[in-house]
């Protein structure tokens, strides 16, 4: 989908969207292809403070240039668009997981990192410390549900096209504080 269609889909799902800078053209496409895109990946940021979180996800840092996702979902439930195209969010992950996402089947355990996820997934970074104690406000969980459902609805995907970073890459723990199984149930119900 185009950047304009992405924005339209998020708004149609009832989300409050904040456009940050030149998000439509801010990407890492010069580092490799973006697409075909097959799913949505959810992350937590390990940051505190919405403005700081959005800034980091837009610009990245010395060892990992931005954008670090397509949208940042802050505690208040707003979606801040920081990039469109290839983004540094997924890294290498398991090709068996990608095949399951494409087939919209149950996920196998991720046990290798051999496939470029930045090419194949939309990414949403969600403001949270990721320590298991930092709360996930209802508005933020609903925004995660709506954002993932918006992308799925546009592509005709079901909830099995939405995964957590922890389901993609061995050693990752995000998002911590809710389960992806419970989030996929919410997305499934929203898509009905």
PDB file of C-alpha atoms in Angstrom:
ATOM      1  CA  UNK A   1       0.000   0.000   0.000  1.00  0.00           C
ATOM      2  CA  UNK A   2       1.125   3.552  -0.540  1.00  0.00           C
ATOM      3  CA  UNK A   3       2.013   5.857   2.345  1.00  0.00           C
ATOM      4  CA  UNK A   4      -1.242   7.712   1.723  1.00  0.00           C
ATOM      5  CA  UNK A   5      -3.229   4.471   1.888  1.00  0.00           C
ATOM      6  CA  UNK A   6      -1.429   3.546   5.120  1.00  0.00           C
ATOM      7  CA  UNK A   7      -2.449   6.867   6.694  1.00  0.00           C
ATOM      8  CA  UNK A   8      -6.016   6.514   5.421  1.00  0.00           C
ATOM      9  CA  UNK A   9      -6.322   2.938   6.737  1.00  0.00           C
ATOM     10  CA  UNK A  10      -5.137   3.940  10.226  1.00  0.00           C
ATOM     11  CA  UNK A  11      -7.554   6.880  10.399  1.00  0.00           C
ATOM     12  CA  UNK A  12     -10.427   4.748   9.080  1.00  0.00           C
ATOM     13  CA  UNK A  13      -9.815   2.349  11.977  1.00  0.00           C
ATOM     14  CA  UNK A  14     -10.487   5.250  14.369  1.00  0.00           C
ATOM     15  CA  UNK A  15      -6.906   6.060  15.362  1.00  0.00           C
ATOM     16  CA  UNK A  16      -5.473   9.452  16.225  1.00  0.00           C
ATOM     17  CA  UNK A  17      -2.491   9.787  13.901  1.00  0.00           C
ATOM     18  CA  UNK A  18       0.383  12.254  14.221  1.00  0.00           C
ATOM     19  CA  UNK A  19       2.501  12.774  11.103  1.00  0.00           C
ATOM     20  CA  UNK A  20       6.136  13.379  12.044  1.00  0.00           C
ATOM     21  CA  UNK A  21       8.308  15.284   9.585  1.00  0.00           C
ATOM     22  CA  UNK A  22       8.898  13.710   6.182  1.00  0.00           C
ATOM     23  CA  UNK A  23       7.670  10.303   7.331  1.00  0.00           C
ATOM     24  CA  UNK A  24       6.373   9.346   3.860  1.00  0.00           C
ATOM     25  CA  UNK A  25       9.905   9.426   2.421  1.00  0.00           C
ATOM     26  CA  UNK A  26      11.913   8.550   5.545  1.00  0.00           C
ATOM     27  CA  UNK A  27      13.171   4.967   5.113  1.00  0.00           C
ATOM     28  CA  UNK A  28      16.154   2.660   4.622  1.00  0.00           C
ATOM     29  CA  UNK A  29      15.232   1.622   1.067  1.00  0.00           C
ATOM     30  CA  UNK A  30      18.806   2.297  -0.059  1.00  0.00           C
ATOM     31  CA  UNK A  31      19.873  -0.686   2.103  1.00  0.00           C
ATOM     32  CA  UNK A  32      17.625  -3.211   0.396  1.00  0.00           C
ATOM     33  CA  UNK A  33      14.159  -3.958  -0.856  1.00  0.00           C
ATOM     34  CA  UNK A  34      10.991  -3.332   1.086  1.00  0.00           C
ATOM     35  CA  UNK A  35       8.461  -5.947   0.171  1.00  0.00           C
ATOM     36  CA  UNK A  36       6.734  -8.046  -0.535  1.00  0.00           C
ATOM     37  CA  UNK A  37       5.289  -7.202   2.876  1.00  0.00           C
ATOM     38  CA  UNK A  38       3.513 -10.083   4.601  1.00  0.00           C
ATOM     39  CA  UNK A  39       2.687  -9.011   8.149  1.00  0.00           C
ATOM     40  CA  UNK A  40       2.803  -6.643  11.093  1.00  0.00           C
ATOM     41  CA  UNK A  41       5.372  -6.813  13.889  1.00  0.00           C
ATOM     42  CA  UNK A  42       4.805  -5.374  17.375  1.00  0.00           C
ATOM     43  CA  UNK A  43       7.673  -4.181  19.596  1.00  0.00           C
ATOM     44  CA  UNK A  44       8.242  -2.338  22.866  1.00  0.00           C
ATOM     45  CA  UNK A  45      10.726   0.525  22.942  1.00  0.00           C
ATOM     46  CA  UNK A  46      12.463   0.251  26.359  1.00  0.00           C
ATOM     47  CA  UNK A  47      12.037   4.026  26.648  1.00  0.00           C
ATOM     48  CA  UNK A  48      10.105   6.475  28.794  1.00  0.00           C
ATOM     49  CA  UNK A  49       8.468   9.685  27.602  1.00  0.00           C
ATOM     50  CA  UNK A  50       6.471   9.991  24.405  1.00  0.00           C
ATOM     51  CA  UNK A  51       8.426  12.834  22.762  1.00  0.00           C
ATOM     52  CA  UNK A  52      11.775  11.155  23.435  1.00  0.00           C
ATOM     53  CA  UNK A  53      10.451   7.787  22.257  1.00  0.00           C
ATOM     54  CA  UNK A  54       9.136   9.203  18.981  1.00  0.00           C
ATOM     55  CA  UNK A  55      12.413  11.060  18.395  1.00  0.00           C
ATOM     56  CA  UNK A  56      14.522   7.931  18.952  1.00  0.00           C
ATOM     57  CA  UNK A  57      12.282   5.824  16.715  1.00  0.00           C
ATOM     58  CA  UNK A  58      12.439   8.440  13.964  1.00  0.00           C
ATOM     59  CA  UNK A  59      16.182   9.157  14.094  1.00  0.00           C
ATOM     60  CA  UNK A  60      17.558   5.904  15.502  1.00  0.00           C
ATOM     61  CA  UNK A  61      20.935   5.981  17.232  1.00  0.00           C
ATOM     62  CA  UNK A  62      24.607   5.620  16.403  1.00  0.00           C
ATOM     63  CA  UNK A  63      24.562   1.851  15.953  1.00  0.00           C
ATOM     64  CA  UNK A  64      21.101   1.638  14.327  1.00  0.00           C
ATOM     65  CA  UNK A  65      19.911   4.478  12.051  1.00  0.00           C
ATOM     66  CA  UNK A  66      16.235   5.359  11.867  1.00  0.00           C
ATOM     67  CA  UNK A  67      13.521   4.948  11.163  1.00  0.00           C
ATOM     68  CA  UNK A  68      13.187   2.129  13.680  1.00  0.00           C
ATOM     69  CA  UNK A  69       9.558   1.447  12.706  1.00  0.00           C
ATOM     70  CA  UNK A  70       6.680   2.841  10.701  1.00  0.00           C
ATOM     71  CA  UNK A  71       4.566   3.983  13.620  1.00  0.00           C
ATOM     72  CA  UNK A  72       5.193   4.671  17.297  1.00  0.00           C
ATOM     73  CA  UNK A  73       2.224   3.943  19.557  1.00  0.00           C
ATOM     74  CA  UNK A  74       2.502   6.083  22.668  1.00  0.00           C
ATOM     75  CA  UNK A  75       0.898   5.483  26.062  1.00  0.00           C
ATOM     76  CA  UNK A  76      -1.966   7.855  25.199  1.00  0.00           C
ATOM     77  CA  UNK A  77      -2.964   5.707  22.220  1.00  0.00           C
ATOM     78  CA  UNK A  78      -1.747   8.034  19.481  1.00  0.00           C
ATOM     79  CA  UNK A  79       0.119   6.618  16.473  1.00  0.00           C
ATOM     80  CA  UNK A  80       3.085   8.751  15.415  1.00  0.00           C
ATOM     81  CA  UNK A  81       4.139   8.007  11.834  1.00  0.00           C
ATOM     82  CA  UNK A  82       7.937   8.247  11.591  1.00  0.00           C
ATOM     83  CA  UNK A  83       8.762   6.357   8.395  1.00  0.00           C
ATOM     84  CA  UNK A  84       7.441   4.481   5.417  1.00  0.00           C
ATOM     85  CA  UNK A  85       9.326   1.836   3.508  1.00  0.00           C
ATOM     86  CA  UNK A  86      12.188  -0.244   4.822  1.00  0.00           C
ATOM     87  CA  UNK A  87      12.735   0.420   8.546  1.00  0.00           C
ATOM     88  CA  UNK A  88      15.269  -0.971  11.036  1.00  0.00           C
ATOM     89  CA  UNK A  89      12.849  -2.817  13.305  1.00  0.00           C
ATOM     90  CA  UNK A  90      12.723  -6.551  12.657  1.00  0.00           C
ATOM     91  CA  UNK A  91      16.257  -7.608  11.818  1.00  0.00           C
ATOM     92  CA  UNK A  92      17.009 -11.201  10.902  1.00  0.00           C
ATOM     93  CA  UNK A  93      14.470 -13.810  11.941  1.00  0.00           C
ATOM     94  CA  UNK A  94      13.171 -17.286  11.254  1.00  0.00           C
ATOM     95  CA  UNK A  95      12.115 -18.211   7.713  1.00  0.00           C
ATOM     96  CA  UNK A  96       9.729 -20.847   9.141  1.00  0.00           C
ATOM     97  CA  UNK A  97       7.917 -18.067  11.023  1.00  0.00           C
ATOM     98  CA  UNK A  98       7.653 -15.995   7.839  1.00  0.00           C
ATOM     99  CA  UNK A  99       6.156 -18.964   5.977  1.00  0.00           C
ATOM    100  CA  UNK A 100       3.590 -19.417   8.771  1.00  0.00           C
ATOM    101  CA  UNK A 101       2.691 -15.706   8.654  1.00  0.00           C
ATOM    102  CA  UNK A 102       2.241 -15.871   4.871  1.00  0.00           C
ATOM    103  CA  UNK A 103       0.065 -18.989   5.212  1.00  0.00           C
ATOM    104  CA  UNK A 104      -1.747 -17.446   8.210  1.00  0.00           C
ATOM    105  CA  UNK A 105      -1.111 -20.571  10.301  1.00  0.00           C
ATOM    106  CA  UNK A 106       0.058 -21.111  13.864  1.00  0.00           C
ATOM    107  CA  UNK A 107       3.630 -20.019  14.487  1.00  0.00           C
ATOM    108  CA  UNK A 108       6.492 -22.439  14.961  1.00  0.00           C
ATOM    109  CA  UNK A 109       9.099 -21.687  17.610  1.00  0.00           C
ATOM    110  CA  UNK A 110      11.677 -19.249  16.275  1.00  0.00           C
ATOM    111  CA  UNK A 111      15.020 -21.028  16.333  1.00  0.00           C
ATOM    112  CA  UNK A 112      17.130 -19.311  13.695  1.00  0.00           C
ATOM    113  CA  UNK A 113      17.824 -15.881  12.249  1.00  0.00           C
ATOM    114  CA  UNK A 114      18.216 -16.311   8.506  1.00  0.00           C
ATOM    115  CA  UNK A 115      15.626 -14.013   6.892  1.00  0.00           C
ATOM    116  CA  UNK A 116      15.452 -10.218   6.519  1.00  0.00           C
ATOM    117  CA  UNK A 117      12.386  -9.123   8.477  1.00  0.00           C
ATOM    118  CA  UNK A 118      12.850  -5.428   7.684  1.00  0.00           C
ATOM    119  CA  UNK A 119      11.834  -6.313   4.145  1.00  0.00           C
ATOM    120  CA  UNK A 120       8.682  -8.243   5.018  1.00  0.00           C
ATOM    121  CA  UNK A 121       6.977  -6.549   8.000  1.00  0.00           C
ATOM    122  CA  UNK A 122       5.311  -3.309   8.937  1.00  0.00           C
ATOM    123  CA  UNK A 123       6.630  -2.339  12.358  1.00  0.00           C
ATOM    124  CA  UNK A 124       4.958  -0.623  15.311  1.00  0.00           C
ATOM    125  CA  UNK A 125       7.132   0.359  18.269  1.00  0.00           C
ATOM    126  CA  UNK A 126       5.085   0.774  21.448  1.00  0.00           C
ATOM    127  CA  UNK A 127       6.235   3.073  24.248  1.00  0.00           C
ATOM    128  CA  UNK A 128       7.009   0.826  27.216  1.00  0.00           C
ATOM    129  CA  UNK A 129      10.017   0.016  29.378  1.00  0.00           C
ATOM    130  CA  UNK A 130       9.551  -3.661  28.600  1.00  0.00           C
ATOM    131  CA  UNK A 131      10.373  -4.695  32.146  1.00  0.00           C
ATOM    132  CA  UNK A 132       7.073  -6.468  32.783  1.00  0.00           C
ATOM    133  CA  UNK A 133       6.117  -3.821  35.364  1.00  0.00           C
ATOM    134  CA  UNK A 134       5.559  -0.756  33.191  1.00  0.00           C
ATOM    135  CA  UNK A 135       1.794  -0.665  32.575  1.00  0.00           C
ATOM    136  CA  UNK A 136       0.087  -0.887  29.210  1.00  0.00           C
ATOM    137  CA  UNK A 137      -2.792   1.636  29.363  1.00  0.00           C
ATOM    138  CA  UNK A 138      -6.095   0.538  27.823  1.00  0.00           C
ATOM    139  CA  UNK A 139      -5.848   3.320  25.212  1.00  0.00           C
ATOM    140  CA  UNK A 140      -2.447   2.039  24.086  1.00  0.00           C
ATOM    141  CA  UNK A 141      -3.535  -1.606  23.848  1.00  0.00           C
ATOM    142  CA  UNK A 142      -6.585  -0.545  21.865  1.00  0.00           C
ATOM    143  CA  UNK A 143      -4.379   1.493  19.527  1.00  0.00           C
ATOM    144  CA  UNK A 144      -2.088  -1.510  18.950  1.00  0.00           C
ATOM    145  CA  UNK A 145      -5.159  -3.601  18.139  1.00  0.00           C
ATOM    146  CA  UNK A 146      -6.581  -0.950  15.801  1.00  0.00           C
ATOM    147  CA  UNK A 147      -3.275  -0.239  14.020  1.00  0.00           C
ATOM    148  CA  UNK A 148      -2.613  -3.925  13.332  1.00  0.00           C
ATOM    149  CA  UNK A 149      -6.224  -4.463  12.263  1.00  0.00           C
ATOM    150  CA  UNK A 150      -6.036  -1.477   9.890  1.00  0.00           C
ATOM    151  CA  UNK A 151      -3.082  -2.964   8.027  1.00  0.00           C
ATOM    152  CA  UNK A 152      -4.628  -6.442   8.014  1.00  0.00           C
ATOM    153  CA  UNK A 153      -7.952  -5.087   6.762  1.00  0.00           C
ATOM    154  CA  UNK A 154      -6.250  -3.248   3.889  1.00  0.00           C
ATOM    155  CA  UNK A 155      -4.353  -6.354   2.765  1.00  0.00           C
ATOM    156  CA  UNK A 156      -7.131  -8.871   3.454  1.00  0.00           C
ATOM    157  CA  UNK A 157      -5.032 -10.600   6.110  1.00  0.00           C
ATOM    158  CA  UNK A 158      -6.280 -12.182   9.317  1.00  0.00           C
ATOM    159  CA  UNK A 159      -4.888 -11.850  12.850  1.00  0.00           C
ATOM    160  CA  UNK A 160      -2.245 -14.515  12.231  1.00  0.00           C
ATOM    161  CA  UNK A 161      -0.391 -11.968  10.106  1.00  0.00           C
ATOM    162  CA  UNK A 162       0.461 -10.074  13.313  1.00  0.00           C
ATOM    163  CA  UNK A 163       3.437 -11.204  15.381  1.00  0.00           C
ATOM    164  CA  UNK A 164       5.611  -9.964  18.191  1.00  0.00           C
ATOM    165  CA  UNK A 165       9.350  -9.449  17.799  1.00  0.00           C
ATOM    166  CA  UNK A 166       9.805 -12.278  20.327  1.00  0.00           C
ATOM    167  CA  UNK A 167       8.093 -14.649  17.893  1.00  0.00           C
ATOM    168  CA  UNK A 168      10.409 -13.669  15.038  1.00  0.00           C
ATOM    169  CA  UNK A 169      13.934 -13.522  16.391  1.00  0.00           C
ATOM    170  CA  UNK A 170      15.501 -15.845  18.978  1.00  0.00           C
ATOM    171  CA  UNK A 171      16.446 -13.978  22.144  1.00  0.00           C
ATOM    172  CA  UNK A 172      13.956 -11.119  21.732  1.00  0.00           C
ATOM    173  CA  UNK A 173      11.379 -10.565  24.486  1.00  0.00           C
ATOM    174  CA  UNK A 174       9.191  -7.805  23.086  1.00  0.00           C
ATOM    175  CA  UNK A 175       6.499  -6.989  23.596  1.00  0.00           C
ATOM    176  CA  UNK A 176       6.602  -7.840  27.301  1.00  0.00           C
ATOM    177  CA  UNK A 177       3.572  -7.150  29.481  1.00  0.00           C
ATOM    178  CA  UNK A 178       0.814  -8.674  27.344  1.00  0.00           C
ATOM    179  CA  UNK A 179       0.699 -11.787  25.192  1.00  0.00           C
ATOM    180  CA  UNK A 180       0.583 -11.799  21.435  1.00  0.00           C
ATOM    181  CA  UNK A 181      -2.047 -14.541  21.637  1.00  0.00           C
ATOM    182  CA  UNK A 182      -4.364 -12.161  23.530  1.00  0.00           C
ATOM    183  CA  UNK A 183      -3.597  -9.331  21.091  1.00  0.00           C
ATOM    184  CA  UNK A 184      -4.320 -11.557  18.105  1.00  0.00           C
ATOM    185  CA  UNK A 185      -7.691 -12.452  19.690  1.00  0.00           C
ATOM    186  CA  UNK A 186      -8.493  -8.751  19.954  1.00  0.00           C
ATOM    187  CA  UNK A 187      -7.457  -8.175  16.340  1.00  0.00           C
ATOM    188  CA  UNK A 188      -9.508 -11.180  15.184  1.00  0.00           C
ATOM    189  CA  UNK A 189     -12.595  -9.810  16.953  1.00  0.00           C
ATOM    190  CA  UNK A 190     -12.048  -6.336  15.465  1.00  0.00           C
ATOM    191  CA  UNK A 191     -11.726  -7.737  11.948  1.00  0.00           C
ATOM    192  CA  UNK A 192     -15.076  -9.589  12.196  1.00  0.00           C
TER     193      UNK A 192
END
